[in-house]
Amino acid sequence: MSPPRKRKAPSPTPLVEPARRESLRSGLLTWYDRQKRDLPWRRTRDPYAIWLSEVMLQQTQVATVIPYWERFLQRFPTVEALATAPLPDVLAGWRGLGYYSRARNLHRAAQELVARFGGRLPSTAAELLTLPGFGRYTAGAVASIAFGEPAPLVDGNVARVLSRLFEVEGPPGDRAREARLWELATALVPGERPGDFNQALMEHGATVCRPENPLCLLCPVREQCLAYRNGRVDELPPAKVRAAPKRMTLAVAVWAHEGRLLLARRAEKGLFGGLWELPAAEVEDDTPDPASAVKLAEALGAEVRVQGHLGTVRRQLTHRSLSLRLLRVTGHPHPTRAPAFQELRWCTPDEASSLGMSTAMHKALEAAVTAGALRG
Ligand code: SF4
């Protein structure tokens, strides 16, 4: 007797029904070909230049990024040029963009690319993910846009578009929602021009399926949109609950000596890591001057005396409200090395402004000089 025949397992139901998938892909690609913005990184095939644009765009608006991207590429035109540049120069090239960890990771990744890949970016998301600063989004973006790998990506724009098209529930940051969005992006990307398809999704989110007042009547995939069909466009995705920015007060030492000011380079880790500054120490809002002097003395490894105030510079970062309290100080000895900093230098204001410094600290330097830090 012959053994009973095994039943063939039914093929799994696709996450996105094939006809709908094709309609979405072709609708978005056709729309993208006609409507995409002419952005400089869309005119290059250089994977390094594309990678740089993706890193800069992560927390910064397109219009702001364009001149930074052009200047940075002029200054560091290749992976090798970036890898061999001193970190402070790279941070100086990043000044004004904020989130300096992006620049530090870019620099470290360039060095690894030279050491492990002969200065070239590898072409798959899996290999890119082994480099510093590459998360799932950046790896998917570079692999698909620069190399044509059908690698998915989800950023804020894509998340919004997919959550409306497929009625994905849950607030931003919810793990089940994120997993579902990545599944959908993975299901949609295979096919012709995966890099353009990913860009079409992002472009659609940035210009049509906007957070407020989406332009549904101009939408090329309206027929496929569940939120539109069910009158839920305004509900999806629900707004993210943002934590109030933390207050942070820094006592800033404005220490002048023979026409020069004391500048310090911060440790690599933490806020403004690796950047230059007028030496600063975190204090409470109401810390009296003598206690601020003790904090600065610990950081600088020298006796510090507060002689007066030169004003306060306030700066709003995404997650922090910064107050930089400018204290005119003197002390003994004039330090050239310090426990809390990588490096110290005595600089003229011109020399100081060419160092890699955060925008907040740059403003503090200007305010200190304007308030007479170098006079009497
Ligand atoms: Fe977005 Fe409206 Fe298009 Fe739906 S119909 S994808 S909500 S723009």
CSV table of C-alpha atoms and ligand atoms in Angstrom, one decimal:
chain,number,residue,atom,x,y,z
A,1,MET,CA,0.0,0.0,0.0
A,2,SER,CA,1.4,3.4,-0.9
A,3,PRO,CA,1.9,5.9,1.9
A,4,PRO,CA,-0.8,8.5,2.3
A,5,ARG,CA,-0.1,11.6,0.2
A,6,LYS,CA,0.9,14.6,2.2
A,7,ARG,CA,-1.5,17.6,1.7
A,8,LYS,CA,0.2,20.6,0.2
A,9,ALA,CA,0.3,23.4,2.8
A,10,PRO,CA,-1.9,26.4,1.6
A,11,SER,CA,0.3,29.3,0.5
A,12,PRO,CA,0.3,32.1,3.2
A,13,THR,CA,-2.0,35.0,2.5
A,14,PRO,CA,0.1,37.9,1.3
A,15,LEU,CA,0.3,40.9,3.7
A,16,VAL,CA,-0.8,43.2,0.9
A,17,GLU,CA,-3.1,41.7,-1.8
A,18,PRO,CA,-1.2,41.6,-5.1
A,19,ALA,CA,-3.5,43.9,-7.2
A,20,ARG,CA,-3.5,46.5,-4.4
A,21,ARG,CA,0.3,46.2,-4.1
A,22,GLU,CA,0.8,46.8,-7.8
A,23,SER,CA,-1.6,49.7,-7.9
A,24,LEU,CA,0.1,51.4,-4.9
A,25,ARG,CA,3.6,50.8,-6.4
A,26,SER,CA,2.8,52.0,-9.9
A,27,GLY,CA,0.6,55.0,-8.6
A,28,LEU,CA,3.4,56.2,-6.4
A,29,LEU,CA,6.2,55.7,-8.9
A,30,THR,CA,4.4,57.5,-11.7
A,31,TRP,CA,3.5,60.3,-9.4
A,32,TYR,CA,7.1,60.5,-8.2
A,33,ASP,CA,8.5,60.7,-11.7
A,34,ARG,CA,6.3,63.7,-12.5
A,35,GLN,CA,6.3,65.5,-9.2
A,36,LYS,CA,9.5,64.8,-7.3
A,37,ARG,CA,11.5,67.9,-6.1
A,38,ASP,CA,14.8,68.5,-7.8
A,39,LEU,CA,17.2,68.0,-4.9
A,40,PRO,CA,20.9,67.9,-5.4
A,41,TRP,CA,21.4,64.4,-3.9
A,42,ARG,CA,18.9,63.1,-6.4
A,43,ARG,CA,21.3,64.1,-9.2
A,44,THR,CA,24.2,61.9,-8.0
A,45,ARG,CA,24.9,58.2,-8.1
A,46,ASP,CA,27.8,58.6,-5.6
A,47,PRO,CA,26.8,56.3,-2.6
A,48,TYR,CA,28.9,58.5,-0.2
A,49,ALA,CA,27.0,61.7,-1.2
A,50,ILE,CA,23.7,59.8,-0.9
A,51,TRP,CA,24.6,58.5,2.5
A,52,LEU,CA,25.6,62.0,3.7
A,53,SER,CA,22.3,63.4,2.6
A,54,GLU,CA,20.4,60.7,4.4
A,55,VAL,CA,22.4,61.4,7.7
A,56,MET,CA,21.8,65.1,7.4
A,57,LEU,CA,18.1,64.8,6.6
A,58,GLN,CA,17.4,62.6,9.7
A,59,GLN,CA,16.8,65.5,12.0
A,60,THR,CA,17.0,68.5,9.7
A,61,GLN,CA,14.7,70.1,7.1
A,62,VAL,CA,15.5,69.7,3.4
A,63,ALA,CA,16.0,73.5,2.7
A,64,THR,CA,18.5,73.7,5.6
A,65,VAL,CA,20.4,70.6,4.6
A,66,ILE,CA,21.1,71.6,0.9
A,67,PRO,CA,23.8,74.2,1.6
A,68,TYR,CA,25.4,72.1,4.4
A,69,TRP,CA,25.5,69.1,2.1
A,70,GLU,CA,27.2,71.0,-0.7
A,71,ARG,CA,29.7,72.6,1.7
A,72,PHE,CA,30.5,69.4,3.5
A,73,LEU,CA,31.1,67.5,0.2
A,74,GLN,CA,33.4,70.3,-1.0
A,75,ARG,CA,35.4,70.1,2.2
A,76,PHE,CA,35.3,66.2,2.5
A,77,PRO,CA,34.7,65.0,-1.1
A,78,THR,CA,35.3,61.3,-0.5
A,79,VAL,CA,35.1,58.7,2.2
A,80,GLU,CA,39.0,58.8,2.4
A,81,ALA,CA,39.0,62.6,2.8
A,82,LEU,CA,36.5,62.3,5.6
A,83,ALA,CA,38.2,59.4,7.3
A,84,THR,CA,41.6,61.1,7.4
A,85,ALA,CA,40.3,64.5,8.6
A,86,PRO,CA,40.7,65.4,12.3
A,87,LEU,CA,37.4,65.0,14.2
A,88,PRO,CA,37.3,68.7,15.2
A,89,ASP,CA,37.4,69.7,11.5
A,90,VAL,CA,34.5,67.4,10.8
A,91,LEU,CA,32.5,68.8,13.7
A,92,ALA,CA,33.3,72.3,12.5
A,93,GLY,CA,31.9,71.4,9.1
A,94,TRP,CA,28.7,70.2,10.9
A,95,ARG,CA,28.2,73.3,13.0
A,96,GLY,CA,24.7,74.6,12.8
A,97,LEU,CA,23.1,71.2,12.0
A,98,GLY,CA,23.0,70.1,15.6
A,99,TYR,CA,22.8,66.4,16.8
A,100,TYR,CA,26.6,66.2,16.6
A,101,SER,CA,26.6,62.4,17.3
A,102,ARG,CA,25.6,62.1,13.6
A,103,ALA,CA,28.9,63.8,12.6
A,104,ARG,CA,31.0,61.7,15.0
A,105,ASN,CA,29.4,58.5,13.7
A,106,LEU,CA,29.9,59.5,10.1
A,107,HIS,CA,33.6,60.1,10.8
A,108,ARG,CA,33.9,56.7,12.6
A,109,ALA,CA,32.0,54.9,9.8
A,110,ALA,CA,34.3,56.5,7.2
A,111,GLN,CA,37.3,55.2,9.0
A,112,GLU,CA,35.8,51.7,9.2
A,113,LEU,CA,34.9,51.9,5.5
A,114,VAL,CA,38.6,52.6,4.7
A,115,ALA,CA,39.8,49.8,7.1
A,116,ARG,CA,37.2,47.1,6.1
A,117,PHE,CA,35.9,47.9,2.7
A,118,GLY,CA,38.7,49.7,0.8
A,119,GLY,CA,36.9,53.1,1.2
A,120,ARG,CA,33.7,52.0,-0.6
A,121,LEU,CA,30.3,51.6,0.9
A,122,PRO,CA,29.1,48.0,0.9
A,123,SER,CA,25.9,47.5,-1.2
A,124,THR,CA,23.6,45.6,1.1
A,125,ALA,CA,21.6,46.8,4.1
A,126,ALA,CA,22.9,43.9,6.1
A,127,GLU,CA,26.6,45.0,5.6
A,128,LEU,CA,25.8,48.7,6.1
A,129,LEU,CA,24.1,47.8,9.4
A,130,THR,CA,27.5,46.8,10.8
A,131,LEU,CA,28.9,50.3,10.5
A,132,PRO,CA,28.6,53.0,13.2
A,133,GLY,CA,25.6,55.2,12.9
A,134,PHE,CA,23.7,53.0,10.5
A,135,GLY,CA,20.3,52.0,11.8
A,136,ARG,CA,17.6,50.2,9.9
A,137,TYR,CA,16.4,53.4,8.2
A,138,THR,CA,19.8,54.6,6.9
A,139,ALA,CA,20.9,51.1,5.8
A,140,GLY,CA,17.6,50.7,3.9
A,141,ALA,CA,17.9,54.1,2.3
A,142,VAL,CA,21.5,53.8,1.2
A,143,ALA,CA,21.1,50.2,0.0
A,144,SER,CA,18.0,50.9,-2.0
A,145,ILE,CA,18.8,54.4,-3.4
A,146,ALA,CA,22.5,54.0,-4.1
A,147,PHE,CA,22.6,50.3,-4.9
A,148,GLY,CA,19.0,49.2,-5.9
A,149,GLU,CA,18.6,46.6,-3.2
A,150,PRO,CA,14.9,46.0,-2.4
A,151,ALA,CA,15.6,47.0,1.2
A,152,PRO,CA,12.7,48.6,3.1
A,153,LEU,CA,12.8,51.8,5.1
A,154,VAL,CA,10.4,53.6,7.5
A,155,ASP,CA,10.9,57.2,8.6
A,156,GLY,CA,8.4,59.6,10.0
A,157,ASN,CA,6.9,60.4,6.6
A,158,VAL,CA,6.7,56.7,5.5
A,159,ALA,CA,5.1,55.8,8.9
A,160,ARG,CA,2.4,58.4,8.4
A,161,VAL,CA,1.6,57.4,4.8
A,162,LEU,CA,1.5,53.6,5.6
A,163,SER,CA,-0.5,54.1,8.7
A,164,ARG,CA,-3.2,56.0,6.7
A,165,LEU,CA,-3.1,53.7,3.7
A,166,PHE,CA,-3.4,50.5,5.8
A,167,GLU,CA,-5.2,51.9,8.9
A,168,VAL,CA,-2.3,50.9,11.2
A,169,GLU,CA,-3.4,51.7,14.7
A,170,GLY,CA,-1.3,52.9,17.7
A,171,PRO,CA,0.7,56.0,18.5
A,172,PRO,CA,4.2,56.7,17.1
A,173,GLY,CA,6.7,54.7,19.1
A,174,ASP,CA,4.3,51.8,19.9
A,175,ARG,CA,6.3,48.6,19.2
A,176,ALA,CA,3.5,46.6,17.6
A,177,ARG,CA,2.8,49.6,15.3
A,178,GLU,CA,6.4,50.0,14.3
A,179,ALA,CA,6.7,46.2,13.6
A,180,ARG,CA,3.6,46.3,11.4
A,181,LEU,CA,4.9,49.4,9.5
A,182,TRP,CA,8.2,47.6,8.8
A,183,GLU,CA,6.3,44.5,7.6
A,184,LEU,CA,4.3,46.6,5.2
A,185,ALA,CA,7.3,48.5,3.9
A,186,THR,CA,9.1,45.1,3.4
A,187,ALA,CA,6.1,43.8,1.5
A,188,LEU,CA,5.8,46.8,-0.8
A,189,VAL,CA,9.5,47.4,-1.8
A,190,PRO,CA,10.3,44.4,-4.0
A,191,GLY,CA,9.8,45.2,-7.7
A,192,GLU,CA,11.1,47.7,-10.2
A,193,ARG,CA,13.2,50.7,-8.9
A,194,PRO,CA,13.1,50.0,-5.1
A,195,GLY,CA,15.2,53.1,-4.4
A,196,ASP,CA,12.7,55.3,-6.3
A,197,PHE,CA,9.8,53.6,-4.7
A,198,ASN,CA,11.2,54.3,-1.2
A,199,GLN,CA,11.8,57.9,-2.1
A,200,ALA,CA,8.3,58.1,-3.6
A,201,LEU,CA,6.8,57.1,-0.3
A,202,MET,CA,8.9,59.6,1.6
A,203,GLU,CA,8.2,62.4,-0.9
A,204,HIS,CA,4.5,61.6,-0.8
A,205,GLY,CA,4.5,62.0,3.0
A,206,ALA,CA,6.5,65.2,2.8
A,207,THR,CA,4.4,67.0,0.2
A,208,VAL,CA,1.0,65.4,-0.1
A,209,CYS,CA,0.2,63.1,2.8
A,210,ARG,CA,1.3,65.8,5.2
A,211,PRO,CA,0.8,65.7,9.0
A,212,GLU,CA,-1.7,68.5,8.9
A,213,ASN,CA,-4.2,69.1,6.0
A,214,PRO,CA,-3.1,66.3,3.7
A,215,LEU,CA,-3.9,66.9,0.0
A,216,CYS,CA,-6.1,63.9,-0.4
A,217,LEU,CA,-7.7,65.2,-3.5
A,218,LEU,CA,-4.3,65.3,-5.3
A,219,CYS,CA,-3.3,61.9,-3.9
A,220,PRO,CA,-2.3,59.4,-6.6
A,221,VAL,CA,-3.2,56.4,-4.3
A,222,ARG,CA,-6.4,57.7,-2.8
A,223,GLU,CA,-8.4,54.8,-4.2
A,224,GLN,CA,-6.2,52.5,-2.1
A,225,CYS,CA,-6.3,54.5,1.1
A,226,LEU,CA,-8.3,52.9,3.9
A,227,ALA,CA,-8.2,56.0,6.1
A,228,TYR,CA,-9.6,58.1,3.3
A,229,ARG,CA,-12.3,55.5,2.5
A,230,ASN,CA,-13.3,55.3,6.2
A,231,GLY,CA,-13.1,59.0,7.0
A,232,ARG,CA,-10.2,58.6,9.4
A,233,VAL,CA,-7.5,60.7,7.8
A,234,ASP,CA,-7.5,63.2,10.7
A,235,GLU,CA,-7.2,60.4,13.3
A,236,LEU,CA,-4.2,58.6,11.8
A,237,PRO,CA,-1.6,58.5,13.1
A,238,PRO,CA,-2.5,59.8,16.6
A,239,ALA,CA,-0.3,62.6,17.8
A,240,LYS,CA,2.8,61.7,19.7
A,241,VAL,CA,2.9,62.9,23.3
A,242,ARG,CA,6.0,64.9,23.6
A,243,ALA,CA,7.9,65.2,26.9
A,244,ALA,CA,8.6,68.8,27.9
A,245,PRO,CA,12.2,69.8,27.1
A,246,LYS,CA,14.5,69.5,30.1
A,247,ARG,CA,16.1,72.6,31.5
A,248,MET,CA,19.8,72.7,31.7
A,249,THR,CA,22.0,75.5,33.1
A,250,LEU,CA,25.7,75.7,32.5
A,251,ALA,CA,28.1,78.0,34.3
A,252,VAL,CA,30.4,79.1,31.6
A,253,ALA,CA,34.0,80.3,32.4
A,254,VAL,CA,35.0,83.4,30.5
A,255,TRP,CA,38.6,83.5,31.4
A,256,ALA,CA,40.7,86.1,29.6
A,257,HIS,CA,44.4,86.5,29.6
A,258,GLU,CA,46.6,88.8,27.5
A,259,GLY,CA,43.9,89.2,24.7
A,260,ARG,CA,43.1,85.5,24.6
A,261,LEU,CA,40.3,83.4,26.0
A,262,LEU,CA,40.4,79.9,27.5
A,263,LEU,CA,38.8,77.3,25.2
A,264,ALA,CA,38.2,73.6,26.0
A,265,ARG,CA,37.3,70.6,24.0
A,266,ARG,CA,34.7,68.4,25.6
A,267,ALA,CA,35.0,64.6,26.1
A,268,GLU,CA,33.7,62.6,23.1
A,269,LYS,CA,30.5,61.3,24.8
A,270,GLY,CA,27.4,63.3,25.8
A,271,LEU,CA,25.9,66.6,24.8
A,272,PHE,CA,28.2,68.5,22.4
A,273,GLY,CA,30.7,65.7,22.8
A,274,GLY,CA,34.1,66.4,21.0
A,275,LEU,CA,33.2,70.1,20.4
A,276,TRP,CA,35.0,73.2,21.6
A,277,GLU,CA,33.5,75.6,24.2
A,278,LEU,CA,34.2,78.2,26.7
A,279,PRO,CA,34.8,75.8,29.6
A,280,ALA,CA,31.4,75.0,31.1
A,281,ALA,CA,30.0,73.0,34.0
A,282,GLU,CA,26.4,72.0,34.7
A,283,VAL,CA,24.9,73.7,37.7
A,284,GLU,CA,21.4,74.3,39.1
A,285,ASP,CA,19.3,77.3,38.2
A,286,ASP,CA,20.0,78.9,41.6
A,287,THR,CA,23.6,77.8,42.2
A,288,PRO,CA,25.4,80.8,43.7
A,289,ASP,CA,28.6,82.0,42.1
A,290,PRO,CA,31.0,80.5,44.7
A,291,ALA,CA,29.5,77.1,44.1
A,292,SER,CA,29.7,77.5,40.4
A,293,ALA,CA,33.4,78.5,40.8
A,294,VAL,CA,34.0,75.2,42.7
A,295,LYS,CA,32.4,73.2,39.8
A,296,LEU,CA,34.5,75.0,37.2
A,297,ALA,CA,37.6,74.6,39.3
A,298,GLU,CA,37.0,70.8,39.5
A,299,ALA,CA,36.5,70.6,35.7
A,300,LEU,CA,39.6,72.7,35.0
A,301,GLY,CA,41.9,71.4,37.7
A,302,ALA,CA,42.7,75.0,38.8
A,303,GLU,CA,41.6,77.5,41.3
A,304,VAL,CA,38.7,79.6,39.8
A,305,ARG,CA,37.3,82.9,41.1
A,306,VAL,CA,34.2,84.6,39.7
A,307,GLN,CA,34.8,88.3,39.1
A,308,GLY,CA,31.4,89.3,37.6
A,309,HIS,CA,28.6,88.4,35.1
A,310,LEU,CA,28.6,88.9,31.3
A,311,GLY,CA,25.0,87.9,30.7
A,312,THR,CA,23.1,84.7,30.0
A,313,VAL,CA,22.6,83.1,26.6
A,314,ARG,CA,19.4,81.0,26.1
A,315,ARG,CA,19.0,78.4,23.4
A,316,GLN,CA,16.2,76.0,22.7
A,317,LEU,CA,17.2,72.6,21.5
A,318,THR,CA,14.7,69.8,20.7
A,319,HIS,CA,15.0,68.1,24.0
A,320,ARG,CA,16.6,70.8,26.2
A,321,SER,CA,16.2,74.4,27.2
A,322,LEU,CA,19.7,75.6,27.7
A,323,SER,CA,20.8,78.6,29.8
A,324,LEU,CA,24.5,79.5,29.5
A,325,ARG,CA,25.4,81.8,32.4
A,326,LEU,CA,28.6,83.7,31.4
A,327,LEU,CA,30.9,84.2,34.3
A,328,ARG,CA,34.0,86.4,34.1
A,329,VAL,CA,36.6,84.4,36.0
A,330,THR,CA,40.2,84.3,36.8
A,331,GLY,CA,42.4,82.0,38.7
A,332,HIS,CA,45.6,80.2,39.2
A,333,PRO,CA,47.5,78.6,37.5
A,334,HIS,CA,46.5,79.4,33.9
A,335,PRO,CA,45.6,75.9,32.9
A,336,THR,CA,46.8,74.1,29.8
A,337,ARG,CA,45.3,70.7,30.6
A,338,ALA,CA,42.2,69.8,32.6
A,339,PRO,CA,40.6,66.7,34.0
A,340,ALA,CA,37.2,67.2,32.4
A,341,PHE,CA,38.3,68.1,28.9
A,342,GLN,CA,40.3,66.5,26.1
A,343,GLU,CA,42.3,69.7,25.3
A,344,LEU,CA,42.6,73.3,26.3
A,345,ARG,CA,43.7,76.3,24.2
A,346,TRP,CA,44.2,80.0,24.8
A,347,CYS,CA,42.7,81.6,21.7
A,348,THR,CA,41.9,85.0,20.2
A,349,PRO,CA,38.2,85.4,19.4
A,350,ASP,CA,39.0,84.9,15.7
A,351,GLU,CA,40.9,81.7,16.4
A,352,ALA,CA,38.1,80.5,18.7
A,353,SER,CA,35.4,81.0,16.2
A,354,SER,CA,37.1,78.8,13.6
A,355,LEU,CA,37.0,75.8,16.1
A,356,GLY,CA,34.3,73.2,15.9
A,357,MET,CA,31.8,74.7,18.4
A,358,SER,CA,28.0,74.3,18.9
A,359,THR,CA,25.8,77.1,17.8
A,360,ALA,CA,24.8,77.7,21.4
A,361,MET,CA,28.5,78.1,22.5
A,362,HIS,CA,29.2,80.2,19.4
A,363,LYS,CA,26.5,82.6,20.6
A,364,ALA,CA,27.9,82.5,24.1
A,365,LEU,CA,31.4,83.4,22.8
A,366,GLU,CA,30.0,86.3,20.7
A,367,ALA,CA,28.0,87.6,23.7
A,368,ALA,CA,31.0,87.4,26.0
A,369,VAL,CA,33.2,89.3,23.6
A,370,THR,CA,30.5,91.9,23.0
A,371,ALA,CA,30.0,92.3,26.8
A,372,GLY,CA,33.7,93.2,27.1
A,373,ALA,CA,35.3,89.9,28.2
A,374,LEU,CA,38.7,91.0,26.8
A,375,ARG,CA,38.5,94.6,28.2
A,376,GLY,CA,40.1,95.4,31.6
B,1,SF4,FE1,-2.6,60.3,2.5
B,1,SF4,FE2,-5.0,61.3,1.8
B,1,SF4,FE3,-3.5,59.9,0.1
B,1,SF4,FE4,-4.7,58.7,2.1
B,1,SF4,S1,-5.7,59.7,0.5
B,1,SF4,S2,-2.6,58.4,1.4
B,1,SF4,S3,-4.5,60.2,3.7
B,1,SF4,S4,-3.0,61.9,1.0
